mmCIF file of C-alpha atoms and ligand atoms in Angstrom:
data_model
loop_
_atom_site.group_PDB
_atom_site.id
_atom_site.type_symbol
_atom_site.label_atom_id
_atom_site.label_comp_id
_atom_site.label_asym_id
_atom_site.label_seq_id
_atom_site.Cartn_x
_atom_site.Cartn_y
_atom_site.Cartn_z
ATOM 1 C CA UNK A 154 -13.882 -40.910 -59.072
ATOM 2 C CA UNK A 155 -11.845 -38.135 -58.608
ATOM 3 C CA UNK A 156 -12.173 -35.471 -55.463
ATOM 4 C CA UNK A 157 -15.728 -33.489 -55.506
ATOM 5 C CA UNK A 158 -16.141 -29.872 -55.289
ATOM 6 C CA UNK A 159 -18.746 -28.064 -53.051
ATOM 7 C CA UNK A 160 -19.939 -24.671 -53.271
ATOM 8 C CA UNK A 161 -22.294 -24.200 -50.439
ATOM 9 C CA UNK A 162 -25.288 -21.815 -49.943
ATOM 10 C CA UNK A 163 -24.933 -21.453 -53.926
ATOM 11 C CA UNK A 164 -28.496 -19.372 -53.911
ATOM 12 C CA UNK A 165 -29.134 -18.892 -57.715
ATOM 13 C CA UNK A 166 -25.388 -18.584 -58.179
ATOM 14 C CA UNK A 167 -24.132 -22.027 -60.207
ATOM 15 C CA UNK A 168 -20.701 -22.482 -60.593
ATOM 16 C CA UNK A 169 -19.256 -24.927 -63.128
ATOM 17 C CA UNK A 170 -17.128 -27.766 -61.847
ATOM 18 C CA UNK A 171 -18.942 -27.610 -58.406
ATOM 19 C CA UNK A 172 -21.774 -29.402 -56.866
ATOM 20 C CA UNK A 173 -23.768 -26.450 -55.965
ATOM 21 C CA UNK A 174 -25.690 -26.637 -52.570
ATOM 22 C CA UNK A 175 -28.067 -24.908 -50.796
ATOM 23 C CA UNK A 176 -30.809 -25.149 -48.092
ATOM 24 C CA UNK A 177 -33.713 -23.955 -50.504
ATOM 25 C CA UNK A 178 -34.292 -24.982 -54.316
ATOM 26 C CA UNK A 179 -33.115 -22.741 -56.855
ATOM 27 C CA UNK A 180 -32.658 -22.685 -60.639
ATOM 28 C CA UNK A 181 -28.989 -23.364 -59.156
ATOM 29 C CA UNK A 182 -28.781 -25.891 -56.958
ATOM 30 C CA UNK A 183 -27.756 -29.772 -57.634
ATOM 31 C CA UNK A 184 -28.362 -30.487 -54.098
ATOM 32 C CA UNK A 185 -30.613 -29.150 -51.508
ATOM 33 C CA UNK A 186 -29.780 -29.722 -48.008
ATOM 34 C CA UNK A 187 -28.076 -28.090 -44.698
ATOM 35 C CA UNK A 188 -24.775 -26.973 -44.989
ATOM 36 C CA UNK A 189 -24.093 -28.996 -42.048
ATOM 37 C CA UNK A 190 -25.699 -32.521 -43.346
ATOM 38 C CA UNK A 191 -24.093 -33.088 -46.428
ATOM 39 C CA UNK A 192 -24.363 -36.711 -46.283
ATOM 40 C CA UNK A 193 -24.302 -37.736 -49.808
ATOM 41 C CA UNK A 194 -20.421 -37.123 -49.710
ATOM 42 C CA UNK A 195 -18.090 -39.184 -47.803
ATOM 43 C CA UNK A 196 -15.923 -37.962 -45.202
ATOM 44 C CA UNK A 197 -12.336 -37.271 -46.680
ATOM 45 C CA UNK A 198 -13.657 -37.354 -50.064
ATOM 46 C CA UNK A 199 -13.463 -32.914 -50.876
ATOM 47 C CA UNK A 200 -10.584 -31.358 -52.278
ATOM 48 C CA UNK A 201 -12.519 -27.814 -52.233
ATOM 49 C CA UNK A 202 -15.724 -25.990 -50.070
ATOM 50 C CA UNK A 203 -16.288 -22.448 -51.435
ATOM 51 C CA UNK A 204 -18.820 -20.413 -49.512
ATOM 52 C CA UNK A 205 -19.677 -17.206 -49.874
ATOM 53 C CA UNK A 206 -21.749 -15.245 -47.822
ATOM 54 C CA UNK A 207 -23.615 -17.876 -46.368
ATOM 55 C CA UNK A 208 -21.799 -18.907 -42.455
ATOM 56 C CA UNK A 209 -23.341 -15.395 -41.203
ATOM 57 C CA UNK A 210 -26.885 -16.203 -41.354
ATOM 58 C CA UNK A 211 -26.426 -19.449 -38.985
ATOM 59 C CA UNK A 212 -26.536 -19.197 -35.463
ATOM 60 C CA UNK A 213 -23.079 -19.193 -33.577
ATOM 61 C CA UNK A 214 -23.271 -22.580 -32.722
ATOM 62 C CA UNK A 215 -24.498 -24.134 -35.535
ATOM 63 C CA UNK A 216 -21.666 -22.387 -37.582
ATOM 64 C CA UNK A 217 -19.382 -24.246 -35.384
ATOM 65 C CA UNK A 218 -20.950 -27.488 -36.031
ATOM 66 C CA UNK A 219 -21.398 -26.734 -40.245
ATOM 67 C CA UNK A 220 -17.621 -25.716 -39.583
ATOM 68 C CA UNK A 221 -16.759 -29.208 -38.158
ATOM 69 C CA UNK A 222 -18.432 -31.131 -40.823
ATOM 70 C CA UNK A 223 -16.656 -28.822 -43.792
ATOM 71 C CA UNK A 224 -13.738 -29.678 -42.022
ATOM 72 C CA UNK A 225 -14.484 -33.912 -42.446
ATOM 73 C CA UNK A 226 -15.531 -33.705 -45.450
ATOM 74 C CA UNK A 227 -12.041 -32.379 -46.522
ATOM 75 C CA UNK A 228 -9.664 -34.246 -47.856
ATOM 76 C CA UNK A 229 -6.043 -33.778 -46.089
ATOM 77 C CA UNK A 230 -4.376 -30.542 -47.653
ATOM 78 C CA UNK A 231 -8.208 -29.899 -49.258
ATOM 79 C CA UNK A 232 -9.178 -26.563 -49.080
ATOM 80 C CA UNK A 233 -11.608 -24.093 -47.527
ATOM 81 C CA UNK A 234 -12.629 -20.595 -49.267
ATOM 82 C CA UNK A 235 -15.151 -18.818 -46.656
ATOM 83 C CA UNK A 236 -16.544 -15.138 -47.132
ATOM 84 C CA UNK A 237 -18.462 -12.730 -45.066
ATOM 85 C CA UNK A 238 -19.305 -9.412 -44.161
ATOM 86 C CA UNK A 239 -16.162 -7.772 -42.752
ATOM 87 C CA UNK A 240 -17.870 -6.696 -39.289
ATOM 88 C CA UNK A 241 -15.044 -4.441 -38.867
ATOM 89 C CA UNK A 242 -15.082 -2.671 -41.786
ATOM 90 C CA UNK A 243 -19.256 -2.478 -41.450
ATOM 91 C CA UNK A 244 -18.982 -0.566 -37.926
ATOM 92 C CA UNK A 245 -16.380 1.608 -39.425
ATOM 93 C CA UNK A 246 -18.550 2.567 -42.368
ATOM 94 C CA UNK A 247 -21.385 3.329 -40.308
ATOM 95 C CA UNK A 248 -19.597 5.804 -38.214
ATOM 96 C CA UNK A 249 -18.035 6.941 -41.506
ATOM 97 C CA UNK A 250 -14.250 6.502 -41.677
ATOM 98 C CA UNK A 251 -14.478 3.908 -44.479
ATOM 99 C CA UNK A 252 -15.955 4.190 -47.803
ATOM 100 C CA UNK A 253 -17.207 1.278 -50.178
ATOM 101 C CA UNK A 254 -18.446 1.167 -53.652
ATOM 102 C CA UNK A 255 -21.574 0.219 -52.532
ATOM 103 C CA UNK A 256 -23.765 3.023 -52.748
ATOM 104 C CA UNK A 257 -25.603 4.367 -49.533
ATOM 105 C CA UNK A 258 -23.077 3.991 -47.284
ATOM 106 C CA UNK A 259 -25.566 3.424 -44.021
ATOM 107 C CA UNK A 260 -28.052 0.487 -45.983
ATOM 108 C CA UNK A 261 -24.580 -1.364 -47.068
ATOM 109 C CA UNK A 262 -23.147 -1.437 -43.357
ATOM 110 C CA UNK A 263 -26.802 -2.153 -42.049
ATOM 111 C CA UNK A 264 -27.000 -5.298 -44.961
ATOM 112 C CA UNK A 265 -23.429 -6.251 -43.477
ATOM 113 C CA UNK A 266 -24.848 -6.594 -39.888
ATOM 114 C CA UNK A 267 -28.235 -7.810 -40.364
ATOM 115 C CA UNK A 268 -28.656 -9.083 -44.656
ATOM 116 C CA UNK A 269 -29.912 -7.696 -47.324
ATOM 117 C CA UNK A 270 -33.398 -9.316 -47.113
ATOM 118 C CA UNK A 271 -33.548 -9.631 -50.868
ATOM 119 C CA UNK A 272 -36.018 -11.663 -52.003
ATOM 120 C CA UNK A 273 -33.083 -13.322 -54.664
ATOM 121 C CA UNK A 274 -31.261 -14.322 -51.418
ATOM 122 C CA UNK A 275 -34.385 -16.108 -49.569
ATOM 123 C CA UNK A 276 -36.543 -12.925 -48.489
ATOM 124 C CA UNK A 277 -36.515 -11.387 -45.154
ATOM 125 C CA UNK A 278 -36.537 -14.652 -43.256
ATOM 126 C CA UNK A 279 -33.564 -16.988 -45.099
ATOM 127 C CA UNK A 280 -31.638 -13.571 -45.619
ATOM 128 C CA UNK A 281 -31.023 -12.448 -42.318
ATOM 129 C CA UNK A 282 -27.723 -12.532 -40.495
ATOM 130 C CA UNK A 283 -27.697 -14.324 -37.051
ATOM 131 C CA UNK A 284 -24.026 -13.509 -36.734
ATOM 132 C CA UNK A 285 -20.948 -11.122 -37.409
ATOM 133 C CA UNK A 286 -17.213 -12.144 -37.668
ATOM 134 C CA UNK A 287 -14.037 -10.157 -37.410
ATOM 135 C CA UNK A 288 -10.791 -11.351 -38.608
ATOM 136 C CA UNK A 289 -9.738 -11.888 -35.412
ATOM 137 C CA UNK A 290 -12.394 -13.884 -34.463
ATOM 138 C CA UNK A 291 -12.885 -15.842 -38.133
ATOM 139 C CA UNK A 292 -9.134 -16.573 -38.160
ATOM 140 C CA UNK A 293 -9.421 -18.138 -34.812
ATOM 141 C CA UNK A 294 -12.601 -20.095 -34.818
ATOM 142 C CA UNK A 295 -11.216 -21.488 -37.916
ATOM 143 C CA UNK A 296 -7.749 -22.513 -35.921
ATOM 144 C CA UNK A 297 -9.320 -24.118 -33.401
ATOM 145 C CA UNK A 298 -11.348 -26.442 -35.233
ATOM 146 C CA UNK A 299 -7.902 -27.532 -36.592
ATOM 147 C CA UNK A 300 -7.562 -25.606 -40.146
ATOM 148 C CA UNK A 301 -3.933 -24.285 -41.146
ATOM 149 C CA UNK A 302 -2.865 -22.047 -43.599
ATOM 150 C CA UNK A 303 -5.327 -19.805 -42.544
ATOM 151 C CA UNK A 304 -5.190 -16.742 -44.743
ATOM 152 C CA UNK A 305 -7.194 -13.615 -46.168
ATOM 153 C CA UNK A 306 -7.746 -12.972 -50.187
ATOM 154 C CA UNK A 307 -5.928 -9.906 -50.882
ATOM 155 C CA UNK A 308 -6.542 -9.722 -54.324
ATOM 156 C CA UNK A 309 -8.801 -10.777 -57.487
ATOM 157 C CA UNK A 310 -12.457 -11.812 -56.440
ATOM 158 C CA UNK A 311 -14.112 -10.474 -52.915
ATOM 159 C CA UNK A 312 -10.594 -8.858 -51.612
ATOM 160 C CA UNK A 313 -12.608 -5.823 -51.482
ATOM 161 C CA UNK A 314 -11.897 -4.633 -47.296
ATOM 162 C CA UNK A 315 -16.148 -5.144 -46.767
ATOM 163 C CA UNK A 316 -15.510 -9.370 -47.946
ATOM 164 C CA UNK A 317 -13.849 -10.897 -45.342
ATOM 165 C CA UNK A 318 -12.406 -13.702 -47.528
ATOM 166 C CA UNK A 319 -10.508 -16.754 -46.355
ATOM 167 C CA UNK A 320 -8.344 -19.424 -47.210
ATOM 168 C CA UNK A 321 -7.689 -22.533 -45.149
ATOM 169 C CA UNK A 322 -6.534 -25.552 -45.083
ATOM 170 C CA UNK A 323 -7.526 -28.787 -43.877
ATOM 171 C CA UNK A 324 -4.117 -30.547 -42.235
ATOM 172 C CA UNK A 325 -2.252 -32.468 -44.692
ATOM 173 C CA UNK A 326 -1.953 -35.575 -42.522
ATOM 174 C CA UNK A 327 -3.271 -36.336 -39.278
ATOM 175 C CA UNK A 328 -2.020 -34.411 -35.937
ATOM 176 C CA UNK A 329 0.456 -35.885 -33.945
ATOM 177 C CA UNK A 330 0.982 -34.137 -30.114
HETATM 178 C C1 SAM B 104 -26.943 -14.283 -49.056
HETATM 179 S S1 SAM B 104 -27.214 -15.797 -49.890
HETATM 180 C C2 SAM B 104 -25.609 -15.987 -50.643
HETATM 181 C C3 SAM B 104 -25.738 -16.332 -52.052
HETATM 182 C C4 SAM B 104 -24.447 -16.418 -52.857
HETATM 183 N N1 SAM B 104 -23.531 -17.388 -52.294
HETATM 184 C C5 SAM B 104 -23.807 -15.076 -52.992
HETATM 185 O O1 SAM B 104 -22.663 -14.924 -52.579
HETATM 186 O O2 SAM B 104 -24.451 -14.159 -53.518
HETATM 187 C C6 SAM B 104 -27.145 -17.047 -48.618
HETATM 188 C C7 SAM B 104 -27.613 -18.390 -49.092
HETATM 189 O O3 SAM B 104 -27.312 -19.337 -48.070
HETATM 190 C C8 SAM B 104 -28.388 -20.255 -48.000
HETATM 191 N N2 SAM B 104 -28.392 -20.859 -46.667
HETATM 192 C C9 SAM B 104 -28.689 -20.276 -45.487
HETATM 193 N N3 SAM B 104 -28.587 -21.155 -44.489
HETATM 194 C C10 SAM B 104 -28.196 -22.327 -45.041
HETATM 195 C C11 SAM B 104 -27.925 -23.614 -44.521
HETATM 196 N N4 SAM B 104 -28.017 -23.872 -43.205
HETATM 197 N N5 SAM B 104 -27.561 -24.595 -45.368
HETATM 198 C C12 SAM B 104 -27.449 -24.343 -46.707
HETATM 199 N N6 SAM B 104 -27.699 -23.139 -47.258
HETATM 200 C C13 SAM B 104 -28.070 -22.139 -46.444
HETATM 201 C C14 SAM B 104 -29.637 -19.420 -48.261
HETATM 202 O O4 SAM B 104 -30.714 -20.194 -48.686
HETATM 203 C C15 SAM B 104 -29.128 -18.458 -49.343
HETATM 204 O O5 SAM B 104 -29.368 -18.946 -50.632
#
């Protein structure tokens, strides 16, 4: 069998090719489970996780420790594709120096700190955020858990400034010092 696919915190989102994940059953979801105990793949055995909009609404900690297990389940040189809300560009839009094509300007930078709440998304409870990242701080959290190549989408899907969309790498063999 051949490397697997994740796309986790799917929601009613399916994507072909993908096992789609997510903590509550939708009309989407092959598997439903934490993003942090995905046990029915092995370690190693992952040649892509794709997750969009979903690290924000965990806890700071336990974003660290879904990070961790992403970062197993990788196979060397696998890759990671991780969007948020841009906190940056959110707290610049609310004091109005940047614009998006989001309609009312004040309820997108308000969804970008604290979710939209939609009951599509898991309602007021499963839709809030419990966190915020920066660049900064994304590009580094991801370093330190040992992911390379760590890069934001510029263009095509999400490279709008309010998706802060990354690309990283799991190392392609294991690290020497
Ligand atoms: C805002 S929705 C994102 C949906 C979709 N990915 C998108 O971009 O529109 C966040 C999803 O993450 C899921 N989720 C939240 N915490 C999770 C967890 N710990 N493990 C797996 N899924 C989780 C929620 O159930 C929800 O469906």
């Amino acid at each position: 069998m051949g490397l697997l696919k994740l796309h986790i915190g799917c929601a009613s989102k399916r994507l072909d090719g993908y096992i789609n994940i997510d903590s509550r059953q939708t009309n989407a979801t092959d598997h439903v489970c934490d993003a942090a105990a995905i046990t029915f793949v092995s370690a190693g055995s992952v040649s892509e996780i794709y997750s969009r909009h979903m690290l924000e609404h965990l806890d700071p900690n336990d974003a660290m420790t879904t990070l961790k297990h992403w970062h197993d389940l990788l196979a060397p040189s696998g890759i990671l594709n991780v969007v948020v809300p841009d906190i940056t560009f959110h707290a610049q839009q609310i004091l109005g120096l940047v614009q998006s094509s989001m309609g009312d300007q004040t309820l997108h930078a308000m969804a970008g700190f604290w979710g939209w709440r939609d009951e599509t998304r898991g309602g007021s409870k499963e839709d809030a955020h419990r966190w915020g990242y920066t660049e900064t701080s994304l590009v580094r959290l991801l370093t330190e858990l040992g992911f390379t190549d760590v890069q934001r989408v510029l263009e095509g899907v999400d490279s709008e400034p309010w998706h802060l969309n990354l690309m990283a790498r799991r190392q392609s063999s294991p690290h020497v010092n």
